[in-house]
Amino acid sequence: MCFCKQKPPWQGGAAPVASPGKCRFSVDKRLSTLCLPRPRGQTGNVAIYSLHLRSVGRTTHAPRTAGAHLRYITRPEARADLLAGRMPIERYAARRWLDREERRDRQNARVIDKLTVALPRELDPLQRRGLVMAFAERVTQGRAAWFAAIHQSGRDAHNPHAHIVIRDRDPETGKRVALLSEKGACRNIRLLWEQAVNAARRSPRKRAAGDGG
């Protein structure tokens, strides 16, 4: 794990990646840049690729823990910008939906996967919204339900980040599509996030289109 505060502890080559068993990657919420080797001739900040992945299961957590997490990330004082796909977007309706889904799960089911990602400060609020939406849709393959709370105002204006909840069930087949419990999932999801951030930073500055629902 790399917590870079000043200079990178390595020179050249690729940045070290955490082992598959550890799902925390270079997380330091106070930083706007990740200490990656800068290509020759490049100036300015390098994008942060910070992603933290955890899960909530019926055997590992108390009942309705998933709903409680959703209530926390949507608390009014956080002034969150909410997005959702294939589940309610209103905070109370979303929690009731998640609680109902949990009650239908088998006893040893994985209820949700929850991710926290740092958002690039050089993007504007609407661009960050578009980034989170595109990433969530890619991870869920446009099939599983997801909910996101973007914290980027008030106390979080200098620390923009998003909490993403994924309910990994295809509504038609009941099968998992994000596969975040599989071997190598941490590396794969981090790679998807890096690709999404890089694409967002390369795109022309324009308003993000569309809302989840």
C-alpha atoms as one frame of an Amber mdcrd trajectory, in Angstrom:
protein
   0.000   0.000   0.000   1.315   3.413  -0.900   0.509   6.563   1.048   2.444
   9.209  -0.859   2.664  12.549   0.903   5.690  14.123  -0.767   7.850  12.258
  -3.277   7.161   8.817  -4.738   9.227   6.127  -3.009  10.095   4.537  -6.352
  11.596   5.845  -9.557  10.266   5.058 -13.018   8.209   2.083 -14.077   4.694
   1.322 -12.960   3.316   2.176  -9.549   3.097  -0.711  -7.087  -0.344  -2.260
  -6.769  -1.809  -3.712  -3.593  -2.221  -7.462  -3.387  -5.608  -8.918  -4.419
  -6.482  -9.506  -0.775  -6.212  -5.818   0.062  -8.797  -3.613  -1.576  -7.409
  -0.245  -0.566  -5.289   1.583  -3.080  -3.129   4.629  -2.377  -5.843   6.236
  -0.278  -5.125   9.607   1.255  -8.186  11.821   1.080  -6.161  14.954   1.667
  -4.283  14.542  -1.597  -5.380  15.753  -5.001  -2.715  13.711  -6.791  -1.374
  10.198  -6.604   2.410   9.942  -6.523   2.886   8.137  -9.809   5.982   8.526
 -11.956   5.387  11.456 -14.296   6.132  10.827 -17.971   9.092  12.834 -19.292
   8.084  16.323 -20.325   4.694  16.200 -18.581   3.822  18.942 -16.115   0.927
  19.473 -13.741  -0.929  17.043 -11.511  -1.340  13.336 -12.136  -4.816  11.929
 -11.563  -5.562  10.144  -8.315  -6.672   6.530  -8.691  -8.066   5.932  -5.221
 -10.643   3.209  -4.686 -11.754   1.443  -1.521 -13.914  -1.689  -1.844 -15.829
  -3.519   0.865 -18.887  -5.735   1.028 -21.875  -6.253   3.328 -23.129  -9.794
   3.816 -25.980 -11.338   5.744 -23.647 -13.554   7.765 -20.978 -10.892   8.340
 -23.147  -7.919   9.286 -26.229  -7.130  11.309 -29.577  -7.009   9.501 -30.200
  -3.788   7.516 -26.536  -2.746   7.649 -26.676  -2.104   3.912 -29.631   0.229
   4.347 -27.912   1.996   7.227 -24.872   2.624   5.023 -27.108   4.134   2.356
 -28.740   6.361   4.982 -25.299   7.523   6.125 -23.945   8.454   2.687 -27.154
  10.396   1.919 -27.338  12.270   5.229 -28.525  15.874   4.662 -25.411  17.504
   6.120 -23.280  15.803   3.452 -25.192  17.705   0.745 -24.783  14.708  -1.538
 -25.562  14.691  -5.237 -27.505  11.444  -5.747 -27.499   9.118  -8.750 -29.017
   5.675  -9.238 -29.589   2.985 -11.791 -32.380   0.413 -11.650 -33.362   1.336
  -8.097 -35.001   4.385  -6.455 -32.948   7.559  -6.276 -34.797   9.187  -3.341
 -32.928   8.356  -0.131 -35.810   6.940   1.903 -37.273   4.988  -1.001 -33.802
   3.644  -1.847 -33.272   2.400   1.692 -36.695   0.730   1.828 -35.960  -0.952
  -1.522 -32.591  -2.202  -0.281 -34.069  -3.532   2.967 -36.707  -5.448   0.990
 -34.072  -6.900  -1.301 -32.004  -8.028   1.671 -34.955  -9.873   3.203 -35.278
 -11.882  -0.005 -31.629 -12.955   0.018 -30.463 -16.385   1.078 -28.897 -16.623
   4.516 -25.275 -16.416   3.350 -25.819 -13.855   0.576 -23.634 -10.879  -0.252
 -26.099  -7.990   0.122 -24.114  -5.133  -1.424 -20.654  -4.085  -2.483 -19.714
  -0.571  -1.422 -17.017   1.512  -3.034 -15.483   4.855  -2.135 -13.621   6.638
  -4.932 -11.732   9.916  -4.963 -12.886  12.257  -7.740 -10.493  14.466  -9.723
 -10.552  18.048  -8.476  -9.810  19.360 -11.970 -13.244  18.169 -13.145 -16.303
  20.305 -12.484 -19.318  18.935 -10.538 -21.243  17.894 -13.643 -18.217  16.154
 -15.123 -17.739  14.228 -11.891 -21.381  13.244 -12.026 -20.916  11.925 -15.546
 -17.766  10.056 -14.506 -19.511   8.278 -11.627 -22.493   7.373 -13.787 -20.352
   5.976 -16.592 -18.234   3.969 -14.161 -21.223   2.508 -12.302 -22.918   1.502
 -15.537 -19.747  -0.154 -16.793 -19.181  -2.099 -13.571 -22.788  -3.315 -13.481
 -22.884  -3.862 -17.271 -26.086  -1.849 -17.376 -27.929  -4.669 -15.603 -27.392
  -4.690 -11.832 -28.736  -1.973  -9.533 -26.484   0.762  -8.187 -26.713   3.926
  -6.111 -24.183   6.730  -5.738 -23.797   9.693  -3.412 -21.286  12.298  -4.581
 -19.824  14.487  -1.837 -18.281  17.564  -3.404 -19.664  20.630  -1.679 -19.381
  22.295   1.711 -16.686  20.591   3.777 -15.960  18.213   0.890 -15.395  20.922
  -1.727 -11.640  20.275  -1.566 -12.054  16.541  -1.130 -14.572  15.416  -3.772
 -15.400  11.732  -3.563 -18.246   9.350  -4.237 -19.801   6.476  -2.348 -21.161
   3.812  -4.700 -23.449   0.976  -3.608 -23.807  -1.977  -5.968 -26.535  -4.568
  -5.605 -24.984  -7.232  -7.801 -28.030  -9.075  -9.112 -29.261  -9.233 -12.677
 -33.010  -8.516 -12.219 -33.913 -11.058 -14.896 -31.614 -13.957 -14.032 -30.653
 -13.238 -10.430 -26.998 -13.863 -11.326 -24.078 -11.595 -10.397 -22.629  -9.458
 -13.176 -20.081  -7.180 -11.451 -18.304 -10.204  -9.928 -16.665  -8.166  -7.175
 -16.179 -11.235  -4.990 -14.121 -13.123  -7.576 -10.357 -13.611  -7.398  -8.587
 -10.553  -8.794 -11.700  -8.365  -8.456  -9.828  -5.622  -6.596  -7.259  -5.247
  -9.363  -9.933  -5.367 -12.051 -12.169  -2.743 -10.458  -9.194  -0.452  -9.876
  -8.214  -0.771 -13.531 -11.762   0.122 -14.609 -11.661   3.168 -12.352  -8.295
   4.305 -13.742  -9.640   3.954 -17.267 -12.797   5.892 -16.417 -10.844   8.729
 -14.761  -8.384   8.972 -17.632 -11.221   9.085 -20.174 -12.982  11.822 -18.195
  -9.822  13.919 -17.947  -9.149  13.616 -21.693 -12.693  14.551 -22.692 -13.483
  18.130 -23.734 -14.958  20.186 -20.935 -18.684  19.898 -21.423 -21.747  19.329
 -19.325 -22.478  15.761 -18.304 -25.724  14.578 -19.844 -28.498  12.497 -18.339
 -29.525  11.287 -14.876 -29.677   7.795 -13.536 -33.030   6.395 -12.502
